[in-house]
PDB file of C-alpha atoms in Angstrom:
ATOM      1  CA  LEU M  86     -13.785  12.876  -4.622  1.00 54.00           C
ATOM      2  CA  LYS M  87     -12.172  10.668  -7.203  1.00 63.00           C
ATOM      3  CA  LEU M  88      -8.589   9.917  -7.993  1.00 64.00           C
ATOM      4  CA  THR M  89      -7.138  11.208 -11.227  1.00 70.00           C
ATOM      5  CA  LYS M  90      -5.662   8.800 -13.751  1.00 74.00           C
ATOM      6  CA  THR M  91      -2.193   9.975 -12.758  1.00 72.00           C
ATOM      7  CA  GLN M  92      -2.878   9.296  -9.082  1.00 71.00           C
ATOM      8  CA  MET M  93      -4.173   5.823  -9.927  1.00 71.00           C
ATOM      9  CA  ARG M  94      -0.996   5.138 -11.926  1.00 72.00           C
ATOM     10  CA  TYR M  95       1.140   6.177  -8.945  1.00 71.00           C
ATOM     11  CA  LEU M  96      -0.773   3.825  -6.667  1.00 68.00           C
ATOM     12  CA  ASP M  97      -0.375   1.038  -9.223  1.00 66.00           C
ATOM     13  CA  PHE M  98       3.351   1.784  -9.470  1.00 64.00           C
ATOM     14  CA  LEU M  99       3.745   1.712  -5.671  1.00 71.00           C
ATOM     15  CA  ALA M 100       1.594  -1.390  -5.145  1.00 73.00           C
ATOM     16  CA  ALA M 101       4.532  -3.643  -4.234  1.00 71.00           C
ATOM     17  CA  ALA M 102       6.588  -1.011  -2.402  1.00 76.00           C
ATOM     18  CA  PRO M 103       7.401  -1.936   1.205  1.00 77.00           C
ATOM     19  CA  VAL M 104       7.657   1.742   2.222  1.00 85.00           C
ATOM     20  CA  ALA M 105       6.290   4.857   0.558  1.00 84.00           C
ATOM     21  CA  LEU M 106       6.304   8.482   1.662  1.00 84.00           C
ATOM     22  CA  ILE M 107       3.761  10.577  -0.235  1.00 82.00           C
ATOM     23  CA  GLU M 108       3.941  14.312   0.254  1.00 83.00           C
ATOM     24  CA  GLY M 109       1.664  16.974  -1.141  1.00 79.00           C
ATOM     25  CA  GLY M 110      -0.043  20.215  -0.355  1.00 79.00           C
ATOM     26  CA  ALA M 111      -3.574  20.741   0.833  1.00 80.00           C
ATOM     27  CA  GLY M 112      -6.168  19.509  -1.628  1.00 79.00           C
ATOM     28  CA  THR M 113      -3.820  17.291  -3.649  1.00 77.00           C
ATOM     29  CA  GLY M 114      -5.680  14.111  -2.732  1.00 77.00           C
ATOM     30  CA  LYS M 115      -3.410  12.542  -0.116  1.00 86.00           C
ATOM     31  CA  THR M 116      -6.307  11.342   2.029  1.00 92.00           C
ATOM     32  CA  THR M 117      -8.132  10.022  -1.026  1.00 89.00           C
ATOM     33  CA  LEU M 118      -4.960   8.136  -2.011  1.00 89.00           C
ATOM     34  CA  ALA M 119      -4.570   6.759   1.523  1.00 92.00           C
ATOM     35  CA  ALA M 120      -8.168   5.514   1.488  1.00 93.00           C
ATOM     36  CA  GLU M 121      -7.722   3.921  -1.936  1.00 91.00           C
ATOM     37  CA  ARG M 122      -4.521   2.218  -0.793  1.00 92.00           C
ATOM     38  CA  ALA M 123      -6.444   0.811   2.196  1.00 95.00           C
ATOM     39  CA  ARG M 124      -9.331  -0.276  -0.020  1.00 94.00           C
ATOM     40  CA  ARG M 125      -7.036  -2.093  -2.462  1.00 92.00           C
ATOM     41  CA  ALA M 126      -5.017  -3.814   0.273  1.00 94.00           C
ATOM     42  CA  ALA M 127      -8.168  -4.977   2.088  1.00 97.00           C
ATOM     43  CA  ALA M 128      -9.686  -6.205  -1.191  1.00 96.00           C
ATOM     44  CA  SER M 129      -6.613  -8.371  -1.749  1.00 95.00           C
ATOM     45  CA  GLY M 130      -7.138 -10.036   1.631  1.00 96.00           C
ATOM     46  CA  ARG M 131      -4.473  -8.139   3.544  1.00 96.00           C
ATOM     47  CA  SER M 132      -5.063  -6.896   7.081  1.00 98.00           C
ATOM     48  CA  VAL M 133      -4.967  -3.106   7.016  1.00 97.00           C
ATOM     49  CA  VAL M 134      -4.958  -0.335   9.572  1.00 98.00           C
ATOM     50  CA  LEU M 135      -5.229   3.290   8.470  1.00 98.00           C
ATOM     51  CA  VAL M 136      -4.139   5.661  11.232  1.00 98.00           C
ATOM     52  CA  CYS M 137      -4.653   9.426  11.201  1.00 96.00           C
ATOM     53  CA  PHE M 138      -4.310  12.185  13.766  1.00 93.00           C
ATOM     54  CA  ASN M 139      -7.719  13.793  14.137  1.00 92.00           C
ATOM     55  CA  SER M 140     -11.004  12.198  15.103  1.00 96.00           C
ATOM     56  CA  PRO M 141     -13.265  13.845  12.481  1.00 96.00           C
ATOM     57  CA  LEU M 142     -11.029  12.498   9.720  1.00 96.00           C
ATOM     58  CA  ALA M 143     -11.069   9.030  11.295  1.00 97.00           C
ATOM     59  CA  VAL M 144     -14.884   9.120  11.359  1.00 98.00           C
ATOM     60  CA  HIS M 145     -14.971  10.202   7.706  1.00 96.00           C
ATOM     61  CA  LEU M 146     -12.494   7.522   6.612  1.00 97.00           C
ATOM     62  CA  SER M 147     -14.314   4.849   8.637  1.00 97.00           C
ATOM     63  CA  ALA M 148     -17.519   5.672   6.777  1.00 97.00           C
ATOM     64  CA  GLU M 149     -15.716   5.731   3.442  1.00 95.00           C
ATOM     65  CA  LEU M 150     -14.119   2.327   4.093  1.00 97.00           C
ATOM     66  CA  ALA M 151     -17.091   0.751   5.882  1.00 97.00           C
ATOM     67  CA  ASP M 152     -17.567  -1.725   3.028  1.00 97.00           C
ATOM     68  CA  THR M 153     -14.018  -3.072   3.515  1.00 97.00           C
ATOM     69  CA  ALA M 154     -12.194  -4.997   6.221  1.00 97.00           C
ATOM     70  CA  ALA M 155      -9.765  -2.087   6.730  1.00 97.00           C
ATOM     71  CA  SER M 156      -9.506  -0.751  10.265  1.00 97.00           C
ATOM     72  CA  VAL M 157      -9.471   3.043  10.684  1.00 98.00           C
ATOM     73  CA  THR M 158      -8.456   4.838  13.869  1.00 98.00           C
ATOM     74  CA  THR M 159      -6.677   7.842  15.264  1.00 98.00           C
ATOM     75  CA  PHE M 160      -3.184   7.324  16.611  1.00 97.00           C
ATOM     76  CA  HIS M 161      -4.286   7.878  20.187  1.00 97.00           C
ATOM     77  CA  GLY M 162      -7.348   5.679  19.646  1.00 97.00           C
ATOM     78  CA  PHE M 163      -5.031   2.891  18.484  1.00 98.00           C
ATOM     79  CA  CYS M 164      -2.884   3.387  21.593  1.00 97.00           C
ATOM     80  CA  GLY M 165      -5.954   3.213  23.824  1.00 96.00           C
ATOM     81  CA  ARG M 166      -7.313   0.133  22.075  1.00 97.00           C
ATOM     82  CA  MET M 167      -4.037  -1.768  22.387  1.00 97.00           C
ATOM     83  CA  CYS M 168      -3.776  -0.776  26.062  1.00 97.00           C
ATOM     84  CA  ALA M 169      -7.309  -2.063  26.667  1.00 96.00           C
ATOM     85  CA  VAL M 170      -6.579  -5.353  24.894  1.00 96.00           C
ATOM     86  CA  VAL M 171      -3.598  -6.085  27.146  1.00 96.00           C
ATOM     87  CA  GLY M 172      -5.242  -4.746  30.308  1.00 96.00           C
ATOM     88  CA  VAL M 173      -3.318  -1.508  30.850  1.00 95.00           C
ATOM     89  CA  ASP M 174      -5.349   0.974  32.932  1.00 95.00           C
ATOM     90  CA  VAL M 175      -4.903   4.109  30.839  1.00 95.00           C
ATOM     91  CA  ASP M 176      -6.888   6.264  33.289  1.00 95.00           C
ATOM     92  CA  SER M 177      -4.464   5.549  36.135  1.00 94.00           C
ATOM     93  CA  VAL M 178      -1.514   6.461  33.902  1.00 93.00           C
ATOM     94  CA  ARG M 179      -3.268   9.641  32.779  1.00 94.00           C
ATOM     95  CA  ALA M 180      -3.962  10.635  36.389  1.00 94.00           C
ATOM     96  CA  VAL M 181      -0.247  10.957  37.181  1.00 94.00           C
ATOM     97  CA  CYS M 182       0.759  12.985  34.088  1.00 92.00           C
ATOM     98  CA  ASP M 183      -0.014  16.412  32.792  1.00 94.00           C
ATOM     99  CA  GLU M 184      -2.199  16.300  29.661  1.00 93.00           C
ATOM    100  CA  ARG M 185       0.515  17.208  27.162  1.00 92.00           C
ATOM    101  CA  THR M 186       2.960  14.626  28.520  1.00 94.00           C
ATOM    102  CA  PHE M 187       0.263  11.958  28.584  1.00 96.00           C
ATOM    103  CA  TRP M 188      -0.796  12.414  24.935  1.00 94.00           C
ATOM    104  CA  ALA M 189       2.595  13.204  23.427  1.00 92.00           C
ATOM    105  CA  GLU M 190       4.820  10.843  25.386  1.00 94.00           C
ATOM    106  CA  ARG M 191       3.293   8.499  27.950  1.00 96.00           C
ATOM    107  CA  LEU M 192       0.463   6.939  25.900  1.00 96.00           C
ATOM    108  CA  PRO M 193       2.739   6.421  22.860  1.00 96.00           C
ATOM    109  CA  SER M 194       5.356   4.917  25.181  1.00 96.00           C
ATOM    110  CA  LEU M 195       2.789   2.419  26.438  1.00 97.00           C
ATOM    111  CA  LEU M 196       2.054   1.487  22.818  1.00 97.00           C
ATOM    112  CA  ALA M 197       5.752   0.912  22.156  1.00 96.00           C
ATOM    113  CA  ASP M 198       6.033  -1.273  25.268  1.00 96.00           C
ATOM    114  CA  ILE M 199       3.080  -3.377  24.078  1.00 96.00           C
ATOM    115  CA  GLY M 200       4.540  -3.684  20.581  1.00 95.00           C
ATOM    116  CA  LEU M 201       7.959  -4.686  21.886  1.00 95.00           C
ATOM    117  CA  ASP M 202       6.521  -7.258  24.261  1.00 91.00           C
ATOM    118  CA  ASP M 203       4.006  -9.185  22.170  1.00 89.00           C
ATOM    119  CA  PRO M 204       1.639  -7.141  20.003  1.00 95.00           C
ATOM    120  CA  PRO M 205      -1.930  -8.452  20.325  1.00 95.00           C
ATOM    121  CA  GLU M 206      -2.688  -7.424  16.739  1.00 95.00           C
ATOM    122  CA  THR M 207      -0.458  -7.139  13.696  1.00 97.00           C
ATOM    123  CA  TYR M 208      -1.152  -5.898  10.199  1.00 98.00           C
ATOM    124  CA  ASP M 209       0.049  -6.506   6.670  1.00 97.00           C
ATOM    125  CA  ASP M 210      -0.383  -2.849   5.796  1.00 95.00           C
ATOM    126  CA  LEU M 211       0.035   0.249   7.928  1.00 97.00           C
ATOM    127  CA  ILE M 212      -1.172   3.476   6.332  1.00 96.00           C
ATOM    128  CA  ILE M 213      -0.615   6.795   8.087  1.00 95.00           C
ATOM    129  CA  ASP M 214      -2.443   9.929   6.978  1.00 94.00           C
ATOM    130  CA  GLU M 215      -1.683  13.382   8.428  1.00 89.00           C
ATOM    131  CA  ALA M 216       1.796  12.102   9.261  1.00 89.00           C
ATOM    132  CA  GLN M 217       3.120  15.631   9.591  1.00 86.00           C
ATOM    133  CA  ASP M 218       1.440  15.640  13.016  1.00 87.00           C
ATOM    134  CA  PHE M 219       3.079  12.383  14.149  1.00 88.00           C
ATOM    135  CA  ARG M 220       6.297  12.278  16.105  1.00 87.00           C
ATOM    136  CA  SER M 221       8.915   9.890  14.785  1.00 86.00           C
ATOM    137  CA  GLU M 222       8.694   7.739  17.934  1.00 90.00           C
ATOM    138  CA  TRP M 223       4.958   7.324  17.317  1.00 92.00           C
ATOM    139  CA  VAL M 224       5.700   5.891  13.876  1.00 91.00           C
ATOM    140  CA  ASP M 225       8.361   3.654  15.417  1.00 91.00           C
ATOM    141  CA  ALA M 226       5.752   2.347  17.885  1.00 95.00           C
ATOM    142  CA  LEU M 227       3.179   1.745  15.136  1.00 95.00           C
ATOM    143  CA  ARG M 228       5.721  -0.168  13.057  1.00 94.00           C
ATOM    144  CA  LEU M 229       5.947  -2.733  15.859  1.00 95.00           C
ATOM    145  CA  PHE M 230       2.421  -3.803  14.842  1.00 97.00           C
ATOM    146  CA  LEU M 231       3.424  -4.353  11.211  1.00 96.00           C
ATOM    147  CA  ARG M 232       3.991  -7.957  10.158  1.00 95.00           C
ATOM    148  CA  PRO M 233       7.306  -8.935   8.585  1.00 93.00           C
ATOM    149  CA  GLY M 234       7.086  -8.210   4.883  1.00 91.00           C
ATOM    150  CA  GLY M 235       4.287  -5.707   5.459  1.00 93.00           C
ATOM    151  CA  SER M 236       4.055  -2.301   3.868  1.00 92.00           C
ATOM    152  CA  LEU M 237       4.102   1.176   5.350  1.00 94.00           C
ATOM    153  CA  PHE M 238       2.517   4.035   3.418  1.00 92.00           C
ATOM    154  CA  VAL M 239       2.865   7.521   4.889  1.00 92.00           C
ATOM    155  CA  PHE M 240       0.986  10.587   3.642  1.00 89.00           C
ATOM    156  CA  ARG M 241       1.879  14.078   4.828  1.00 87.00           C
ATOM    157  CA  ASP M 242       1.926  17.813   4.162  1.00 79.00           C
ATOM    158  CA  ASP M 243       4.589  19.645   6.144  1.00 66.00           C
ATOM    159  CA  PHE M 244       2.772  22.949   5.592  1.00 59.00           C
ATOM    160  CA  GLN M 245      -0.103  21.579   7.688  1.00 54.00           C
ATOM    161  CA  ASN M 246       2.097  20.553  10.626  1.00 49.00           C
ATOM    162  CA  LEU M 247      -0.098  21.766  13.495  1.00 50.00           C
ATOM    163  CA  TYR M 248       1.191  19.653  16.366  1.00 46.00           C
ATOM    164  CA  ASP M 249       4.968  19.822  16.126  1.00 52.00           C
ATOM    165  CA  GLY M 250       5.307  16.535  14.284  1.00 49.00           C
ATOM    166  CA  SER M 251       8.752  15.220  13.440  1.00 55.00           C
ATOM    167  CA  GLU M 252      10.734  14.727  10.282  1.00 54.00           C
ATOM    168  CA  LEU M 253       9.852  11.176   9.271  1.00 53.00           C
ATOM    169  CA  ALA M 254      11.884  10.581   6.143  1.00 48.00           C
ATOM    170  CA  GLY M 255      15.000   9.335   7.948  1.00 47.00           C
ATOM    171  CA  ILE M 256      13.199   6.703  10.011  1.00 49.00           C
ATOM    172  CA  LEU M 257      11.279   5.514   6.968  1.00 53.00           C
ATOM    173  CA  GLY M 258      14.535   4.788   5.170  1.00 52.00           C
ATOM    174  CA  VAL M 259      13.888   7.261   2.388  1.00 46.00           C
ATOM    175  CA  PRO M 260      15.921  10.391   1.613  1.00 41.00           C
ATOM    176  CA  PRO M 261      14.547  13.620   3.138  1.00 41.00           C
TER     177      PRO M 261
END
């Protein structure tokens, strides 16, 4: 898939934006825009992490961005990776929670604790695709890994909200 000229102009226009919320329906090119944003940021020497919700999309985006320095992961994969880096035993935490609580609350809470303490990795650019499936506290936790002066680009389609994601506009500082 390729971006249209209009989509390219929007990305050019938003290039220096510290925060952007891009909404659109299925098939409008949000994921393609997210990948292009990651590609451009990585090409300019910025450290980039693109976070999405589902694993198949993360695999696809990883392949698409394999020729760049951009990091691609799922939200829960990012949580697990940060826990591993700082030595948190995720399996022991998971053993004392029900599955839903672990994935929705406990693992993201561990990420927030790591970010508040001393994040082992930080990024110039945080790009979130499928944000309709993210809870607002998950985005808050991810932002702790964003360097001062970094940018946050969020792509979502509220009509595809499958996992009870939260309204993100307020925490992003943009009008709903």
